[in-house]
Short mmCIF file of C-alpha atoms and ligand atoms in Angstrom, two decimals:
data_model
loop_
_atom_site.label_atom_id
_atom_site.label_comp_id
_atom_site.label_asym_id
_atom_site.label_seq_id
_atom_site.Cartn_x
_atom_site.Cartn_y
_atom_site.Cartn_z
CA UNK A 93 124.11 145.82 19.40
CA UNK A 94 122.07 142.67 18.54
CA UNK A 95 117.97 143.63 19.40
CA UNK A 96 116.41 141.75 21.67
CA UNK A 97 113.47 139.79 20.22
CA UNK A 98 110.00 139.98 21.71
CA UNK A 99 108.41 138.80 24.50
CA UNK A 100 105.79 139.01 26.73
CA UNK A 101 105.82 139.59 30.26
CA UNK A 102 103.05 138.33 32.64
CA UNK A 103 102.39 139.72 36.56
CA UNK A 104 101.54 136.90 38.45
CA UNK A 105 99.79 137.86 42.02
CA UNK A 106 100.75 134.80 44.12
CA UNK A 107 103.50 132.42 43.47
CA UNK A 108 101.68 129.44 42.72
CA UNK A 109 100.61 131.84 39.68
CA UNK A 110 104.16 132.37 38.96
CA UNK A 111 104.85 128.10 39.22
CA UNK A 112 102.05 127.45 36.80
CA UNK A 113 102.82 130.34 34.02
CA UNK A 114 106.15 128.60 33.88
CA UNK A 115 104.84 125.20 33.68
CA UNK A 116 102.56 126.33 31.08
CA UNK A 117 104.98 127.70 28.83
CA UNK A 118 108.09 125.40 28.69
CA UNK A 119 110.92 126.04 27.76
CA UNK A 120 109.56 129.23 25.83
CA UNK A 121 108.83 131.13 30.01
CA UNK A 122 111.20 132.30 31.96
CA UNK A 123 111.48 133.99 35.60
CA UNK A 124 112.44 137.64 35.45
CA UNK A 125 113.35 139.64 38.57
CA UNK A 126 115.55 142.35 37.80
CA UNK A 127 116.95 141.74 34.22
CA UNK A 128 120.44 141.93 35.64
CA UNK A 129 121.95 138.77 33.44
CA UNK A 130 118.23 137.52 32.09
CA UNK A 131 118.16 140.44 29.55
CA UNK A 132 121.89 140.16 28.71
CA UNK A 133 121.36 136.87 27.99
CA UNK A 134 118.28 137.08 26.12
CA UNK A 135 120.18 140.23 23.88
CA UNK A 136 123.11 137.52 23.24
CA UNK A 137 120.68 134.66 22.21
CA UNK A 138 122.06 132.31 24.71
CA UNK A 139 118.58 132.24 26.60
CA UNK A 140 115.48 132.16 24.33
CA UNK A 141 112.23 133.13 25.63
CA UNK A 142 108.74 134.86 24.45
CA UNK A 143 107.34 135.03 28.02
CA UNK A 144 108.71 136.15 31.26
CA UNK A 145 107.09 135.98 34.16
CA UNK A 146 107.95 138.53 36.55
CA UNK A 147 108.02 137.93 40.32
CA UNK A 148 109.49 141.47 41.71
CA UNK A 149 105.43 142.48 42.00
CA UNK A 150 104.71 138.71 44.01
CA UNK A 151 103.53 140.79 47.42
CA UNK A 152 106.01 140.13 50.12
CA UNK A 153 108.67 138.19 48.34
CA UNK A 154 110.86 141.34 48.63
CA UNK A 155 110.63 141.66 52.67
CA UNK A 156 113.53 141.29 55.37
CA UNK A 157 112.67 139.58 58.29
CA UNK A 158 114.37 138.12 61.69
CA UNK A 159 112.12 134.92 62.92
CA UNK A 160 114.26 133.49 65.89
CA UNK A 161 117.72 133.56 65.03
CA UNK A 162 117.68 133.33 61.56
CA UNK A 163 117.26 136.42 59.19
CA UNK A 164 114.56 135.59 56.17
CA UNK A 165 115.44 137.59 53.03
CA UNK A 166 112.85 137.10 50.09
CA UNK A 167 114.28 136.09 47.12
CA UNK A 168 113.47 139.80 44.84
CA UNK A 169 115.16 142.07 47.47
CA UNK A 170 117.65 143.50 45.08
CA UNK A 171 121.27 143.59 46.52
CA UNK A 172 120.56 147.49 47.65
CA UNK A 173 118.24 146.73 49.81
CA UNK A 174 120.07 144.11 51.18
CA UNK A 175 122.78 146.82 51.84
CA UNK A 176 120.76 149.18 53.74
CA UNK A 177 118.43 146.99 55.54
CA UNK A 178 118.90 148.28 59.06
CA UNK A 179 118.33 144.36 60.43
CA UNK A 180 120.79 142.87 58.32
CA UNK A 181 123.31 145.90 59.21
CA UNK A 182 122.44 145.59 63.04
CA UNK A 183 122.40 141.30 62.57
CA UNK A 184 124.30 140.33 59.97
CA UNK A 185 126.49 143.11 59.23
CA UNK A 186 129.47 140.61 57.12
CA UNK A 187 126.61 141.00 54.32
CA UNK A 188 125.73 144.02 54.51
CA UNK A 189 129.28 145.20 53.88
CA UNK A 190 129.42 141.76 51.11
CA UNK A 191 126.02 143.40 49.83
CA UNK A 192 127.68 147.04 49.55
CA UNK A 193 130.50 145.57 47.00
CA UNK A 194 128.71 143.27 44.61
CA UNK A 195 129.17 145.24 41.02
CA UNK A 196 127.93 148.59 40.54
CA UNK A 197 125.26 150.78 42.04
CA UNK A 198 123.01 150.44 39.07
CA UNK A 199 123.23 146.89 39.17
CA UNK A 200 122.83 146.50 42.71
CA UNK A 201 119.58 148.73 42.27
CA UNK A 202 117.86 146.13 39.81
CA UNK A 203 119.97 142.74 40.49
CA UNK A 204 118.20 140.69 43.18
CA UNK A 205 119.76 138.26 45.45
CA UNK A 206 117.37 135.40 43.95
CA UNK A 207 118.47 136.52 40.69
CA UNK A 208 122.28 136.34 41.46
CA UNK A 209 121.99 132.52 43.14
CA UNK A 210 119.56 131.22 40.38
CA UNK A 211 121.73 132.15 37.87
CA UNK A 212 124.20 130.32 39.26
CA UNK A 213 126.98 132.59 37.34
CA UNK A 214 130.52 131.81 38.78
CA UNK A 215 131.91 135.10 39.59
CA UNK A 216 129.06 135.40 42.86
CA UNK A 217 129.68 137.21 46.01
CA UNK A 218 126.75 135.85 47.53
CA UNK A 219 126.67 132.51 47.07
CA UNK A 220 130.14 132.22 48.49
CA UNK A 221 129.25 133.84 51.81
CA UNK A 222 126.01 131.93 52.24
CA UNK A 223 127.62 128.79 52.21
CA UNK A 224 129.97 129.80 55.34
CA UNK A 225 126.79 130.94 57.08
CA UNK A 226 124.90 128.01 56.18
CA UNK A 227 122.31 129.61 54.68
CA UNK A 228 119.09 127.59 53.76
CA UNK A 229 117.44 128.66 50.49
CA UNK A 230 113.38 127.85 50.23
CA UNK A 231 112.11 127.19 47.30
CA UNK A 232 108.63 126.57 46.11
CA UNK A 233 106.80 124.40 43.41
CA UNK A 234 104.25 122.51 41.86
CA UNK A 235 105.20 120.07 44.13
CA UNK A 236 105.75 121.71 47.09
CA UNK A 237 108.35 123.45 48.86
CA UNK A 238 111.87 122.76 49.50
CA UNK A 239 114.96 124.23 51.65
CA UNK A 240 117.96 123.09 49.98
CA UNK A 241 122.02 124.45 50.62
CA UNK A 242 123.31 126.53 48.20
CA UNK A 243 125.51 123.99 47.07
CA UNK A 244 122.77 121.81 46.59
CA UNK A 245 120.82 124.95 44.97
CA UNK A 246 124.04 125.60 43.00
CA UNK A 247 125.35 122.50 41.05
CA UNK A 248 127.67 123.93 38.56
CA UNK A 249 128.40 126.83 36.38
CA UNK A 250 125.40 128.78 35.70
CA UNK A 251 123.56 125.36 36.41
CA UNK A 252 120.56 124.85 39.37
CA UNK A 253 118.55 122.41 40.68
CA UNK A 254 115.45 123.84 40.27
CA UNK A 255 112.29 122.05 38.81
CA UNK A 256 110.52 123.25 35.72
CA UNK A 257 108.12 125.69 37.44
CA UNK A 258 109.94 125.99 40.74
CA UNK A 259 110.92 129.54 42.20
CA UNK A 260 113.45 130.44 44.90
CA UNK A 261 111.36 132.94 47.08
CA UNK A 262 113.30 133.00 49.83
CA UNK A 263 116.66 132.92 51.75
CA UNK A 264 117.28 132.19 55.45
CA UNK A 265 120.27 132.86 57.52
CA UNK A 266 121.47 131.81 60.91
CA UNK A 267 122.53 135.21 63.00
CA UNK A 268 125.85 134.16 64.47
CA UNK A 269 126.56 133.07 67.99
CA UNK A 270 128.10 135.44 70.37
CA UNK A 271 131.18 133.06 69.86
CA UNK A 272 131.54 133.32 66.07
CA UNK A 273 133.19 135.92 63.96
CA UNK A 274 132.48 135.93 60.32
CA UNK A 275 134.35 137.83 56.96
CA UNK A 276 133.73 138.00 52.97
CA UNK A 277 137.21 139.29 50.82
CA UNK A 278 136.92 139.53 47.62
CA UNK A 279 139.70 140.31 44.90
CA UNK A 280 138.31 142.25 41.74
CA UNK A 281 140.21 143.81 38.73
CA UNK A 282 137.90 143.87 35.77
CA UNK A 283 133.52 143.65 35.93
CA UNK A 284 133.47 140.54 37.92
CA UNK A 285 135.25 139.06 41.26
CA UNK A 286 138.09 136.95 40.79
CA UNK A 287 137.90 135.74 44.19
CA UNK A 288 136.15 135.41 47.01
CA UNK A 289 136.69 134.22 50.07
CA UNK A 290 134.54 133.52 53.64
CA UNK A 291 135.19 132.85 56.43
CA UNK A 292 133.36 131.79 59.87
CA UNK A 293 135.44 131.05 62.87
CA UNK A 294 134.07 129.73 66.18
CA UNK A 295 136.44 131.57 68.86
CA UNK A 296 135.66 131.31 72.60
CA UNK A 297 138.44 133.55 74.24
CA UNK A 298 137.58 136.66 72.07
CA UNK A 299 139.75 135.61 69.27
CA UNK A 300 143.21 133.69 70.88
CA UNK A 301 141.92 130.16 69.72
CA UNK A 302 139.71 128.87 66.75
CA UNK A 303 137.31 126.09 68.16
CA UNK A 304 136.35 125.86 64.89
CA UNK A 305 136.40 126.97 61.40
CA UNK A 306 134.01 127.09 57.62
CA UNK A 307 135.57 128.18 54.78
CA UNK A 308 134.00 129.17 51.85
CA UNK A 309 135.25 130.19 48.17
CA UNK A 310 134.15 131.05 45.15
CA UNK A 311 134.67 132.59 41.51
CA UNK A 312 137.70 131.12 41.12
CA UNK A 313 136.24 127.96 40.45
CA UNK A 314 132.87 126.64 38.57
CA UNK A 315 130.92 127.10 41.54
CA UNK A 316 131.36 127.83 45.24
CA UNK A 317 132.49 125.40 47.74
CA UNK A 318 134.02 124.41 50.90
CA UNK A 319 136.71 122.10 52.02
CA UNK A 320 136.34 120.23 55.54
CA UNK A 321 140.14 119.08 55.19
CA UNK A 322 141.03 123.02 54.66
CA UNK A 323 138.83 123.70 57.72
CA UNK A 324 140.01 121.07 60.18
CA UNK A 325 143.85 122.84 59.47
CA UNK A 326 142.09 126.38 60.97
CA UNK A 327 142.04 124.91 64.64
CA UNK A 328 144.16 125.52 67.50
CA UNK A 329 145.58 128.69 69.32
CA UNK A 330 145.56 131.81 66.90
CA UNK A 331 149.85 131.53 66.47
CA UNK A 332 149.05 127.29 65.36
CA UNK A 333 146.39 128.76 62.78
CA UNK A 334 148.32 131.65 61.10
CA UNK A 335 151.49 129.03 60.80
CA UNK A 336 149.40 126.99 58.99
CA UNK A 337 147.24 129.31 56.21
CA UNK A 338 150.04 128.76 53.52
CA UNK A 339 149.05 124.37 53.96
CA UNK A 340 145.55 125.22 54.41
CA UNK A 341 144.85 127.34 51.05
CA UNK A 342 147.30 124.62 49.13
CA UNK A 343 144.58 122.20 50.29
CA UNK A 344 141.47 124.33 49.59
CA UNK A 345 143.38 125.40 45.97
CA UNK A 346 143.57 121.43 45.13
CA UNK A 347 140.04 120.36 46.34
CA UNK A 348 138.75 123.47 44.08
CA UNK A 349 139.24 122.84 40.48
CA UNK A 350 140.80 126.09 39.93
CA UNK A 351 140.17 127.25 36.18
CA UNK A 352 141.56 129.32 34.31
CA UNK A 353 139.37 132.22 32.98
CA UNK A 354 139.00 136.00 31.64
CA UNK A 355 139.62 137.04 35.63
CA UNK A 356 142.86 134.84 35.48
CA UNK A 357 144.89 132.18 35.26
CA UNK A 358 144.52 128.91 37.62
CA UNK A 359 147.82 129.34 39.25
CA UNK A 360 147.57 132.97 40.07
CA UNK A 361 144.54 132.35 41.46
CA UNK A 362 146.57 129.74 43.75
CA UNK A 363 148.67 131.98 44.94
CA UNK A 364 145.64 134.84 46.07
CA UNK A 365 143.86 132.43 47.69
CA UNK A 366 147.09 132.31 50.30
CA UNK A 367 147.23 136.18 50.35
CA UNK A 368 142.95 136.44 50.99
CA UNK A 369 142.72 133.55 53.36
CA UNK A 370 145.21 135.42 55.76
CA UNK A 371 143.32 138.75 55.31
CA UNK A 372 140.42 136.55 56.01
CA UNK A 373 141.27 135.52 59.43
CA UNK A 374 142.84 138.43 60.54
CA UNK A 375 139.46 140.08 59.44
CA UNK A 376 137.33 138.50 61.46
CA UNK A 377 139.12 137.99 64.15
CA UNK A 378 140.56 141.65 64.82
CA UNK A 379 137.40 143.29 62.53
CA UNK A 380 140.22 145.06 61.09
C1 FAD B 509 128.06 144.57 35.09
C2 FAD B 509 127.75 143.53 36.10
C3 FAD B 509 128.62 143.33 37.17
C4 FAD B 509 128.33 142.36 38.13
N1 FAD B 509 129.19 142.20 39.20
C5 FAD B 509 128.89 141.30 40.16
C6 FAD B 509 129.71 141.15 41.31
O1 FAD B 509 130.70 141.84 41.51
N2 FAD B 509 129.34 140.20 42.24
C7 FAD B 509 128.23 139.44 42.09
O2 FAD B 509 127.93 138.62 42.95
N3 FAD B 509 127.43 139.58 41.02
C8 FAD B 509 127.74 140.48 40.06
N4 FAD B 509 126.90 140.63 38.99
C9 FAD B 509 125.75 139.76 38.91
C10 FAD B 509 124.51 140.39 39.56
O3 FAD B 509 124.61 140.24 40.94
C11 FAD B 509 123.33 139.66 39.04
O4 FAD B 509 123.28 140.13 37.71
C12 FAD B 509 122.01 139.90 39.71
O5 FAD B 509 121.99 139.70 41.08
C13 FAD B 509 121.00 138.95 39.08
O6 FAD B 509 119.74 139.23 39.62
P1 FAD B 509 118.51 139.66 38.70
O7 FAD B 509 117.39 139.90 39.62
O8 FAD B 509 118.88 140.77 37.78
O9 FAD B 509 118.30 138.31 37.87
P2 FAD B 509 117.63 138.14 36.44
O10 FAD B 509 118.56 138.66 35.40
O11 FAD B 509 116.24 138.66 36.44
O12 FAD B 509 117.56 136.54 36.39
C14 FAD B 509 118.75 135.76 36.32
C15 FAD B 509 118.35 134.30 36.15
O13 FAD B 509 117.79 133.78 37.35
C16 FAD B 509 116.44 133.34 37.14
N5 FAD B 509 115.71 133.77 38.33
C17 FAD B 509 115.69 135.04 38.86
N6 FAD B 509 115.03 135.04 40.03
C18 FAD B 509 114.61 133.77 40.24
C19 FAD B 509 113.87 133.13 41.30
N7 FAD B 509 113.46 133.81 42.38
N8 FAD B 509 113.59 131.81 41.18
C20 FAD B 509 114.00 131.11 40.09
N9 FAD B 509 114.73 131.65 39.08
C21 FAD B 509 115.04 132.96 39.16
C22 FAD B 509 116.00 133.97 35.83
O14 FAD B 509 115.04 133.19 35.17
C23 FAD B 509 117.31 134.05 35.07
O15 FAD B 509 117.60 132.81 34.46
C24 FAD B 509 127.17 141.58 38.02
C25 FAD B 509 126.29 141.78 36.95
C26 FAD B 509 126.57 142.72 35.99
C27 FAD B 509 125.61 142.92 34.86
#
């Protein structure tokens, strides 16, 4: 196995510290939370640096907290403690359960959530179910802070908006409304999802009509995204909906850019996205 070359890591206390140890060393500095994909990267050349700064000991950037009706997770919670917060269980259990399914238990024990967005790598559970909830990432700079989408966060494969020196230090997400249900599916045969799939529904009668509907996927294409023509299809009583999930995942298949990769190949990935998008609904709206 190739060696990794040296570095050096720093331990910034605050993260302005953080911001200006990666202004100060270019494109040599990096920002290392748990390693997950930094140090694979790093070991396969494809990311060259001789200083990481790491922001897992940045005091309170790995705390859970509710404020209101939003949830604020910090950006170095690792996806473990995500999993077994007992406020995300108790408010936000859809990612909990997403949380308890991203890779392995190792890398759920190291990987961080800020880790998994920044990186921006396709095959994300995350990213795909914080879109549906219309999450609002926060991210912090030279020049301020920010709160951007996570498809404005996220603009392309393994691509970000971020400015040199700018970290993401936290996430926020809106607890749903007594009148929303919400589900993640994933499909997964070899290290990495090949699919996945969210859904949020807006049903007033307990499930018999969708007022409204935000669908989310991801992994099978370069980055996650939604589709408002796909969305507009999931309305009407629960029979109008389920006719329609075979148009409605043509549509979201066609706005996606479906590629072909090692998961599979663009047109099988057509056809799951018709299989999960059913399992989707049904999820959320029976919890089954
Ligand atoms: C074997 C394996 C299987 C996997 N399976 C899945 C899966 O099923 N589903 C899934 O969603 N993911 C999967 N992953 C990805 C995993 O979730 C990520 O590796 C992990 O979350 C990345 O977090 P990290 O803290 O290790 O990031 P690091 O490796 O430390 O950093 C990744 C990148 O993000 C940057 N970065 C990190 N934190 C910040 C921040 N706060 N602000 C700015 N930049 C930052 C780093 O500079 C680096 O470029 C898998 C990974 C592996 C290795």
């Amino acid at each position: 196995m190739t060696p990794l070359n040296r570095f050096e890591i720093h331990q910034p206390a605050t993260i302005t510290e953080a911001s200006r140890m990666l202004l100060e060393h270019g494109e040599e500095g990096g920002c290392y939370a748990g390693g997950t994909e930094l140090l694979l990267a790093l070991r396969h050349r494809a990311l060259q640096y001789q200083h990481l700064v790491d922001i897992k000991v940045i005091p309170g950037l790995n705390s859970i907290q509710a404020a209101n009706d939003w949830i604020d997770i910090g950006a170095a919670c690792t996806h473990r403690d995500i999993e077994r917060s007992p406020l995300i269980r108790e408010k936000l259990p859809v990612v909990a359960e997403m949380e308890s399914h991203v890779a392995n238990v190792r890398v759920r024990a190291s990987g961080t959530i800020g880790g998994n967005l920044c990186f921006a790598e396709p095959h994300s559970d995350p990213a795909t179910l914080l879109l549906a909830l219309e999450a609002v990432v926060r991210t912090e700079g030279e020049s301020g802070a920010r709160e951007l989408r996570v498809d404005e966060l996220i603009n392309g494969a393994y691509s970000n908006s971020l400015e040199p020196g700018e970290l993401l230090t936290s996430i926020h997400i809106p607890v749903l409304l007594p009148v929303q249900r919400a589900a993640y599916v994933k499909y997964q045969i070899r290290e990495r999802p090949a699919l996945g799939l969210a859904v949020v529904l807006d049903t007033p009668d307990g499930g018999a009509t969708i007022s409204q509907a935000r669908i989310a996927i991801g992994c099978l294409c370069p980055f996650p995204r939604r589709s408002a023509a796909a969305e507009e299809m999931l309305r009407g009583s629960r029979e109008e909906v389920e006719a329609l999930i075979p148009q409605a995942a043509e549509v979201l298949a066609d706005d996606a850019e479906l590629i072909d990769d090692n998961e599979g190949a663009a047109d099988y990935k057509r056809h799951l996205l018709g299989v999960f998008l059913r399992r989707a609904v049904a999820r959320a709206l029976d919890g089954a």
